[in-house]
CSV table of C-alpha atoms and ligand atoms in Angstrom, one decimal:
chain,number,residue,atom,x,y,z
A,1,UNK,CA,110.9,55.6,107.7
A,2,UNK,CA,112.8,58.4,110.0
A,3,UNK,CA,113.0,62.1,109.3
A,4,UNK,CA,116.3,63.5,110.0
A,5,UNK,CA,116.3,67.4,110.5
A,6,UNK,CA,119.6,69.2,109.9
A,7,UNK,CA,119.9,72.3,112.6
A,8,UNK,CA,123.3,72.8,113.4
A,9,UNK,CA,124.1,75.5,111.4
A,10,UNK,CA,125.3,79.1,112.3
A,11,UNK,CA,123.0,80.9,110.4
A,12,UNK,CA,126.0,83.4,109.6
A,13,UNK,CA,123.9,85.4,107.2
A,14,UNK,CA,121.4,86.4,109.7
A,15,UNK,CA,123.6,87.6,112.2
A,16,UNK,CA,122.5,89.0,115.1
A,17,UNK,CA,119.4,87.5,115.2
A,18,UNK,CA,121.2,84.2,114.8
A,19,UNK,CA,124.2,85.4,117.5
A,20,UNK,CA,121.6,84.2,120.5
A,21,UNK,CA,119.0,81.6,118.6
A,22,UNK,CA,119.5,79.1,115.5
A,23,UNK,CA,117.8,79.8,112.2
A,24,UNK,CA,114.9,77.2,113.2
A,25,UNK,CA,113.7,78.8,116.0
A,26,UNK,CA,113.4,82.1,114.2
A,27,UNK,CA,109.5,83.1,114.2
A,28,UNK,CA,107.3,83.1,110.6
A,29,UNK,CA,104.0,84.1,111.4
A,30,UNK,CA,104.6,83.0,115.2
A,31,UNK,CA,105.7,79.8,115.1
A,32,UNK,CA,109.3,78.9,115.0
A,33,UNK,CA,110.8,77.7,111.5
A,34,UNK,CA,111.4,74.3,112.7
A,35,UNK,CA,107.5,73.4,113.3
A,36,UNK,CA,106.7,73.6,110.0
A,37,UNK,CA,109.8,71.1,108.9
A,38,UNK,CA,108.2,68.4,112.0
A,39,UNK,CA,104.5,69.2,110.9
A,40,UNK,CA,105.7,68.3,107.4
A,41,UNK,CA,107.4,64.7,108.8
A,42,UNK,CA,104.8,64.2,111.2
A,43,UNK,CA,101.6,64.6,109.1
A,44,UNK,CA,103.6,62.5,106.5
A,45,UNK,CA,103.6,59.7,108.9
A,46,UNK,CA,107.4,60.0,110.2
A,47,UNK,CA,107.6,60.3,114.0
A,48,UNK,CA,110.9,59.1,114.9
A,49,UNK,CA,112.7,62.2,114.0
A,50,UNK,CA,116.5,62.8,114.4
A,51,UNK,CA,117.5,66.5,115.1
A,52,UNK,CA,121.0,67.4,113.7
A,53,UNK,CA,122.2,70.1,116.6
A,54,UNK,CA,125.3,71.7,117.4
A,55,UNK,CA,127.1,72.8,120.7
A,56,UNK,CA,125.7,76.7,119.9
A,57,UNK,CA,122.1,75.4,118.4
A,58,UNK,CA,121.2,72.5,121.0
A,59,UNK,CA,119.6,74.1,124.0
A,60,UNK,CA,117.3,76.3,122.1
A,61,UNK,CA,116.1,73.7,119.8
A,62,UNK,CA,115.8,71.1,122.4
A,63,UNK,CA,113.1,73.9,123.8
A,64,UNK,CA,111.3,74.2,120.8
A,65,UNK,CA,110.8,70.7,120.0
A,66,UNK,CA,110.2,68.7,122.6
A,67,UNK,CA,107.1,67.8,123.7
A,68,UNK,CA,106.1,69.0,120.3
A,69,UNK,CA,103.0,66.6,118.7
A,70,UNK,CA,103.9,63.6,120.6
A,71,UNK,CA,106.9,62.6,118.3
A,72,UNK,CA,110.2,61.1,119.4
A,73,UNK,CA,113.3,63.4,118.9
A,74,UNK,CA,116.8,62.5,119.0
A,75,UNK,CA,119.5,64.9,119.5
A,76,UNK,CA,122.4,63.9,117.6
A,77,UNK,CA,125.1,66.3,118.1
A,78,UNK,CA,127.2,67.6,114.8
A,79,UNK,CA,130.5,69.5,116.7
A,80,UNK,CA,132.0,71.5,114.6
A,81,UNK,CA,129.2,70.8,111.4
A,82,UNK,CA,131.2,69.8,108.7
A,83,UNK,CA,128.3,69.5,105.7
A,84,UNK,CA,125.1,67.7,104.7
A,85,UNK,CA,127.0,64.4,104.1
A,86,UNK,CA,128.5,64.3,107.7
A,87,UNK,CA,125.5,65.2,109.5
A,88,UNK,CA,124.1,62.4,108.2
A,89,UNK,CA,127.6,60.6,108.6
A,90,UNK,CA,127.3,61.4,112.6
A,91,UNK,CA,123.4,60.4,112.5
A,92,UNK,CA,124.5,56.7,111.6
A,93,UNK,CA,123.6,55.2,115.3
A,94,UNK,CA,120.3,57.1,114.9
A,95,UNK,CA,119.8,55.8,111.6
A,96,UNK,CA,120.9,52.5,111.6
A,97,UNK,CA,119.9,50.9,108.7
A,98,UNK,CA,116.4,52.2,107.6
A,99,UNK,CA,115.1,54.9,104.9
A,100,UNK,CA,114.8,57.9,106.4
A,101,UNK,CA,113.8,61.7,105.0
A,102,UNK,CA,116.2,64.4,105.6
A,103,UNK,CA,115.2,68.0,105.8
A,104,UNK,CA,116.8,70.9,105.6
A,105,UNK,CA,115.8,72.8,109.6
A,106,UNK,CA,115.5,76.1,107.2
A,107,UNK,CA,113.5,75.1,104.3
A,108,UNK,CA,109.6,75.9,104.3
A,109,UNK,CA,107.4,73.6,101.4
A,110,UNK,CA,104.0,74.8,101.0
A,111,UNK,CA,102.5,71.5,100.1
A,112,UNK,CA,104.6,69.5,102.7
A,113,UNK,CA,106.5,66.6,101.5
A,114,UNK,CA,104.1,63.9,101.5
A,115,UNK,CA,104.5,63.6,97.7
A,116,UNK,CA,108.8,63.4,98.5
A,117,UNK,CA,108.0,59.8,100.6
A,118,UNK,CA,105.4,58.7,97.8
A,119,UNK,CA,108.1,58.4,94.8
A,120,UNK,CA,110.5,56.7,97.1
A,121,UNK,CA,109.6,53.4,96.0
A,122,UNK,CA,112.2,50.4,97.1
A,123,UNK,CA,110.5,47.8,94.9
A,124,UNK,CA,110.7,49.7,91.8
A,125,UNK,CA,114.3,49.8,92.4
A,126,UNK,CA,114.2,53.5,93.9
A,127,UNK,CA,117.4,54.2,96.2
A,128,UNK,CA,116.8,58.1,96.8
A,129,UNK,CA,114.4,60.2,95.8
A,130,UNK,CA,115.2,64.4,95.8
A,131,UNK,CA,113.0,68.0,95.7
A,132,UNK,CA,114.0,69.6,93.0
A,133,UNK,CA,112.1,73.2,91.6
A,134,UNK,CA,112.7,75.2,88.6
A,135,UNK,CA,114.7,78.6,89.4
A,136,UNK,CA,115.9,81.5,87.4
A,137,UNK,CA,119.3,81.3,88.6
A,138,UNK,CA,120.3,78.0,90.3
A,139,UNK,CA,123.6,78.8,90.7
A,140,UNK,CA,123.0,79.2,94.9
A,141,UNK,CA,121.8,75.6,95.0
A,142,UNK,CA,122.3,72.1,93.8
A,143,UNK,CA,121.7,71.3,90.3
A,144,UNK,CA,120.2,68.4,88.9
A,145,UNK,CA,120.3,67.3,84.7
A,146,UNK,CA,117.1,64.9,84.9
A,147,UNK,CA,116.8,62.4,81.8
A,148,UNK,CA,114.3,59.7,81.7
A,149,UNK,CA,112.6,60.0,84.8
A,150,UNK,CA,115.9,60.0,86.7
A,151,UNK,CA,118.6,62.1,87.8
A,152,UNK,CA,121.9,61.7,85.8
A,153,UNK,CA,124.0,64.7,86.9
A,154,UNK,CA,124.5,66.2,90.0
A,155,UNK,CA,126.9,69.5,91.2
A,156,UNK,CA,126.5,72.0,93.7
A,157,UNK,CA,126.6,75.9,93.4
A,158,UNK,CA,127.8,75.3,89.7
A,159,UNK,CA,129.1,79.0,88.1
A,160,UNK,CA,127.3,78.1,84.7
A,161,UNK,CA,124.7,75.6,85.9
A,162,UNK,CA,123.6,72.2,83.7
A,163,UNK,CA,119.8,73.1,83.7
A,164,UNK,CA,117.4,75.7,85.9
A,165,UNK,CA,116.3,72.3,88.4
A,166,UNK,CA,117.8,73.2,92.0
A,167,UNK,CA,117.5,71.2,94.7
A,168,UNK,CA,115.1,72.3,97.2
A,169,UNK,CA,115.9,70.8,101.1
A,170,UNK,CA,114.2,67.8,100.9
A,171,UNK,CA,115.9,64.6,100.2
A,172,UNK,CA,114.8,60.4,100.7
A,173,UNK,CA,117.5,57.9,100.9
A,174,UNK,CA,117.5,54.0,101.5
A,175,UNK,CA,120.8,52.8,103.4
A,176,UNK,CA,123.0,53.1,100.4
A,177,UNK,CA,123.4,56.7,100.5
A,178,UNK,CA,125.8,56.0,103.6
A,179,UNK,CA,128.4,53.6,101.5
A,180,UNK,CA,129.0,57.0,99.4
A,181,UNK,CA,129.1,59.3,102.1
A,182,UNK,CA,132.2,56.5,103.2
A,183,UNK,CA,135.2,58.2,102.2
A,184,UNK,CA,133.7,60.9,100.6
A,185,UNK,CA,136.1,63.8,99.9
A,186,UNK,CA,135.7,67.3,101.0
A,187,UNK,CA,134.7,70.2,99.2
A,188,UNK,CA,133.9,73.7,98.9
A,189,UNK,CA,134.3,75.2,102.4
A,190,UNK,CA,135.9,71.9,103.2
A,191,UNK,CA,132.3,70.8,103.7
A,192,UNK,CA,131.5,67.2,103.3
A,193,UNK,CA,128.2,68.0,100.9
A,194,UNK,CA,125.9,65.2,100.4
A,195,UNK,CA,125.5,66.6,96.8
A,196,UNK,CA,128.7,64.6,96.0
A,197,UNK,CA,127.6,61.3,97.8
A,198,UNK,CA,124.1,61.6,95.6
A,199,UNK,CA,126.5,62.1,92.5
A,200,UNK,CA,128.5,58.9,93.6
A,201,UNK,CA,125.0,57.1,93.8
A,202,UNK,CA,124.4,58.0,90.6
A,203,UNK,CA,127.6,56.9,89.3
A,204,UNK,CA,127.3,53.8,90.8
A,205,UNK,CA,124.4,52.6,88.8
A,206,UNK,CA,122.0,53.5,91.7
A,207,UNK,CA,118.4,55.1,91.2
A,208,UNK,CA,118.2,58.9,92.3
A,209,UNK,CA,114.4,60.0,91.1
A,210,UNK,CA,113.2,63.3,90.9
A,211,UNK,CA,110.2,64.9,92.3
A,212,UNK,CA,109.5,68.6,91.4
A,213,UNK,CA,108.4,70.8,94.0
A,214,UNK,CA,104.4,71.8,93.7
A,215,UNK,CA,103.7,75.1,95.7
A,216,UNK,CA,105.8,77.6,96.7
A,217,UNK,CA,109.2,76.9,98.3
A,218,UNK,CA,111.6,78.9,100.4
A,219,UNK,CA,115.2,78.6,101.7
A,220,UNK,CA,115.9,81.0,104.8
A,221,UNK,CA,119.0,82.3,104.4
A,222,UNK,CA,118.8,85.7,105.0
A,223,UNK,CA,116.6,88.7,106.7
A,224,UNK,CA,115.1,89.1,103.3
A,225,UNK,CA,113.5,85.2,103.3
A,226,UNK,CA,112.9,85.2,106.9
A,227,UNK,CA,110.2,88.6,105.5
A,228,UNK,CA,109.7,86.6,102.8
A,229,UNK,CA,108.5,83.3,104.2
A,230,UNK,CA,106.4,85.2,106.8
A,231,UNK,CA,104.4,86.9,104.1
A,232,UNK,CA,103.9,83.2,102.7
A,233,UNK,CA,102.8,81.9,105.5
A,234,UNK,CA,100.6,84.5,106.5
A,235,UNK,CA,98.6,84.2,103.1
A,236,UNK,CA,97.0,80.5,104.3
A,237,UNK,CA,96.1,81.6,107.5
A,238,UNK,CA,92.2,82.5,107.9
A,239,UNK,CA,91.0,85.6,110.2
A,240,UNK,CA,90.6,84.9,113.7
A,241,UNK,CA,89.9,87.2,116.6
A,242,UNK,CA,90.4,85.9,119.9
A,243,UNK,CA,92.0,88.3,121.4
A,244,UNK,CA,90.2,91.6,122.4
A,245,UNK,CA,89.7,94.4,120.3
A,246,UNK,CA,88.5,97.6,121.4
A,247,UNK,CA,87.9,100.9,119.4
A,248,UNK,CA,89.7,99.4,116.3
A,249,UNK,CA,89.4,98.7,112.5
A,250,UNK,CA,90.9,94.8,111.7
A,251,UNK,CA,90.7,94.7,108.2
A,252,UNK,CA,90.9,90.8,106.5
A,253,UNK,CA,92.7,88.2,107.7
A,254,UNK,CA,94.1,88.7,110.9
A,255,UNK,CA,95.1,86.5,113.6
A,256,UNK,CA,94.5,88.0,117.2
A,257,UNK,CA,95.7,85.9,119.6
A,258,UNK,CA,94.5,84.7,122.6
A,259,UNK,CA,94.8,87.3,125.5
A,260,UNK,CA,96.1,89.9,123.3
A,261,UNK,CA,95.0,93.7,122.7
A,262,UNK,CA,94.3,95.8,120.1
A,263,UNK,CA,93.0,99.5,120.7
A,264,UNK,CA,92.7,102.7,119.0
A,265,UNK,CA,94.7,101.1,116.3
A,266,UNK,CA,93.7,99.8,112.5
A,267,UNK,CA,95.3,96.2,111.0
A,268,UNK,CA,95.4,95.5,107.6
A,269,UNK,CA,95.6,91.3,107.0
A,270,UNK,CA,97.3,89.3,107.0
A,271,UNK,CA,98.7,89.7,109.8
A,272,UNK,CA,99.0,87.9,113.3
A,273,UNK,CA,99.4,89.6,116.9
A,274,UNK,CA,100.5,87.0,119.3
A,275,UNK,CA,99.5,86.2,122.7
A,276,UNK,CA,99.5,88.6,125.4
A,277,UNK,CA,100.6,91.3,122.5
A,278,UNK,CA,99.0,95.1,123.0
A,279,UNK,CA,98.7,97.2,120.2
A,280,UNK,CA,97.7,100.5,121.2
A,281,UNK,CA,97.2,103.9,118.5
A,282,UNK,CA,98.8,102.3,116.4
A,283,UNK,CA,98.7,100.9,112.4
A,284,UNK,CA,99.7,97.5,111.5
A,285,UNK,CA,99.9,96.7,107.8
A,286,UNK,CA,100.2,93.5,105.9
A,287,UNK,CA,102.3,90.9,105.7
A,288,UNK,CA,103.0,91.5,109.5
A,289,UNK,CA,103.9,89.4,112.7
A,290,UNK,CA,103.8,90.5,116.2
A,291,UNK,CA,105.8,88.1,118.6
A,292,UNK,CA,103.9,86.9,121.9
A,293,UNK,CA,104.0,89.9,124.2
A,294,UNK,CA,105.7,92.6,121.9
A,295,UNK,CA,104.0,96.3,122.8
A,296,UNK,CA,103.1,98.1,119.8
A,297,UNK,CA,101.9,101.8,120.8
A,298,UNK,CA,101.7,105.1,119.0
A,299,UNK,CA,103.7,103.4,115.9
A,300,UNK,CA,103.0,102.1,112.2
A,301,UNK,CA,104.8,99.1,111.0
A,302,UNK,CA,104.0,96.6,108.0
A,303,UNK,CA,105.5,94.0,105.9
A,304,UNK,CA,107.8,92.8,109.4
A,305,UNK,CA,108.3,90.1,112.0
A,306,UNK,CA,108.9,91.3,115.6
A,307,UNK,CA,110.0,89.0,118.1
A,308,UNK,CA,108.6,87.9,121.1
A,309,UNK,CA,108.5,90.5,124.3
A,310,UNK,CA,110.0,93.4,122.0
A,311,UNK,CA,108.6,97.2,122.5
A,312,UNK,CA,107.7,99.5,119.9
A,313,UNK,CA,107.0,102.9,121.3
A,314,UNK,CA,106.2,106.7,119.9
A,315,UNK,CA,108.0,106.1,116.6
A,316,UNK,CA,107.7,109.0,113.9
A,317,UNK,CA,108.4,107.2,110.2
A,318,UNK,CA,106.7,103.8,109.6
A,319,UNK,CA,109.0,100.8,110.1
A,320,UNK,CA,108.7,98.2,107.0
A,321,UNK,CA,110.8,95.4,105.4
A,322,UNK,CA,112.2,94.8,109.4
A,323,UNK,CA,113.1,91.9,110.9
A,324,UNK,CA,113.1,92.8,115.2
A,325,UNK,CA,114.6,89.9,117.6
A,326,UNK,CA,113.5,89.4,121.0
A,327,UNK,CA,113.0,91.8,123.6
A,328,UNK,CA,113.8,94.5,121.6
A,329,UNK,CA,113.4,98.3,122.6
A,330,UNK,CA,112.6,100.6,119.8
A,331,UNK,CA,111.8,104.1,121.0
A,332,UNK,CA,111.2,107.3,119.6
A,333,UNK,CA,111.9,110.2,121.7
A,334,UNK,CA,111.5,113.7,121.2
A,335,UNK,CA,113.2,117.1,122.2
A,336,UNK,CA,117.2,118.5,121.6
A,337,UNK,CA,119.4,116.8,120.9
A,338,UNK,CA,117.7,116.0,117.9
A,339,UNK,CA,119.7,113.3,117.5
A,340,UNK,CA,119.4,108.9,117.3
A,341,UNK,CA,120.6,107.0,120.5
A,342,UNK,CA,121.6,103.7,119.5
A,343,UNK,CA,122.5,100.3,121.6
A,344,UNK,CA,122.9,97.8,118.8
A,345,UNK,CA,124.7,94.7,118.6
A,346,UNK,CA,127.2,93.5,116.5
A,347,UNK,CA,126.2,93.2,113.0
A,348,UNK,CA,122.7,94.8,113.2
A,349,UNK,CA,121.8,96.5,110.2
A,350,UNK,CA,120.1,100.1,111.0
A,351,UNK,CA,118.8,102.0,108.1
A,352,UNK,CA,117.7,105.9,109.2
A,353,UNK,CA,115.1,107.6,107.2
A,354,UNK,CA,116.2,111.2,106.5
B,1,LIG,C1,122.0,73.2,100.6
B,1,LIG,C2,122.4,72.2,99.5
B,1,LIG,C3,122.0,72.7,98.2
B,1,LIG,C4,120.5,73.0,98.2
B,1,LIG,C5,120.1,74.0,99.3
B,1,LIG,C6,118.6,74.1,99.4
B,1,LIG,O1,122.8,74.4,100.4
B,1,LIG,O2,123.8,71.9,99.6
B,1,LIG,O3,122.3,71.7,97.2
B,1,LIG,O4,120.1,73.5,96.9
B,1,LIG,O5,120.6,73.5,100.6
B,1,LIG,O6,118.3,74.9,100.5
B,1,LIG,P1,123.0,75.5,101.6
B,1,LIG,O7,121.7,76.3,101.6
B,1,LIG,O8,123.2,74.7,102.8
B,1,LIG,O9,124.2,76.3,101.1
């Protein structure tokens, strides 16, 4: 079995974090997005893993990948991406003919997908097998109509949706899935979406069989799930102080990194401050993620993710619900004008407490 990881998209929606790094090297609770897709395939078993990249995402997931747990990784290159169904199209020399698990780079599974590669089972006649969970509104996803045990209908983003089961970003196929991709129309966005070839395996008398998602589940699309996710992932980690702490209150479970520093300051868990990080007079509340070497000092944050190398200084009004790149400068600065100084990139989203 091979995994296939799909990481060449733009990540338009979380522009401009996603203007200098792809989606799946975005940080949740310190590590970047796409660890927790090749943890999921590797402690499954799957080590020869296929990485979906394009010309803008290549170099910085090549960076965060190799090397990473002793798997193999081959960079297929998807220029310009064109859909699910022709990333895997374009994987084909990668793939050759074997079954292989394809994974969505932005998609997080709490319980991994072990139980995914369990129902795909050849001899019983199985030919794919997808994730699907119950949503209140599917309409954003793939929706699947599921009668005896197997999937009979198939559309994606439907307006008025067939049943609340969306498909989540996990999906196993045997070879057949790339005779449907073959000729394939295009279609919304002119993307070639491997919803459709599933639906052609299905009409073709082929066996598509559903597993429902057990555990929470999340799809990163915007700053919102990025927070979102975080504060998942935070939840299952377990206190640890490695890091030094000096004249401070660390309340539950917090992560202190090795060779980071917290002084003068209180931390509510969970929450992890990365390596090399210094907190100084300041607060940190829940649900919060400070990136290797960010500088946190005489300033109260909570429920955010700051990236790596970022500085927080002398900042008035608590910052919450935030999402901060890398090497970031965020300080407060007092005297006339009493007035913001801004240097922002395009499509930042700034919101000023009165
Ligand atoms: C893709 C799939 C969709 C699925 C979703 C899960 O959509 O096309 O069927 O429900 O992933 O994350 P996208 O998020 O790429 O728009």
């Amino acid at each position: 079995m091979k995994g296939l990881i799909l990481a060449a998209g733009l990540g338009t929606r979380l522009r401009p974090i996603t203007s200098l790094r792809p989606k799946p090297t975005i940080s949740v609770a310190n590590r970047p997005l796409i660890h927790y897709a090749l943890d999921d395939l590797i402690d499954a078993g799957v080590t020869d893993i296929g990485i979906v990249v394009s010309y803008d995402t290549i170099d910085h997931l090549k960076e965060a990948v190799e090397g990473y747990r002793g798997a193999n990784y081959t960079f297929v290159l998807q220029a310009p991406p064109k859909g699910l169904a022709h990333a895997v199209e374009v994987s084909r020399d990668f793939l050759a003919d074997d079954s292989f698990v394809m994974y969505l780079g932005d998609n997080l599974f709490e319980q991994g997908i072990g139980a995914f590669i369990d129902a795909f089972d050849p001899a019983a006649g199985v030919n794919a097998v997808m994730a699907l969970i119950r949503v209140d509104d599917p309409r954003a996803f793939g929706v699947a109509v599921v009668e005896d045990g197997r999937i009979t209908r198939l559309v994606e983003k439907p307006p008025d949706p067939p049943s609340d089961l969306a498909v989540a970003g996990v999906y196993v196929f045997d070879k057949t899935v790339h005779d449907a991709i073959d000729g394939l129309e295009p279609g919304a966005k002119g993307e070639y979406q491997i919803t459709d070839a599933i639906a052609r395996m299905i009409e073709r008398g082929l066996v598509v069989a559903p597993v429902e998602v057990t555990g929470w589940w999340k799809d990163t699309g915007t700053a919102d799930d990025i927070l979102d996710a975080n504060r998942l992932e935070l939840l299952s980690m377990a206190r640890n102080v490695e890091g030094t702490v000096e004249e401070s209150r660390i309340v539950g479970d917090v992560v202190v990194q090795a060779g980071a520093t917290v002084r003068r300051s209180t931390v509510f868990g969970p929450a992890i401050i990365g390596r090399g990080a210094v907190v100084e007079d300041s607060y940190v509340g829940p649900f919060t993620s400070l990136g290797a070497g960010s500088r946190l000092s005489n300033a109260e944050i909570e429920y955010a993710v700051v990236g790596a190398d970022s500085v927080i200084r002398d900042v008035r009004a608590r910052i919450h619900a935030s999402l901060i790149g890398e090497n970031v400068v965020i300080e407060g600065a007092s005297g006339r004008p009493d007035a913001h100084r801004l240097v922002v990139g395009d499509q930042s989203q700034i919101d000023l407490h009165q």
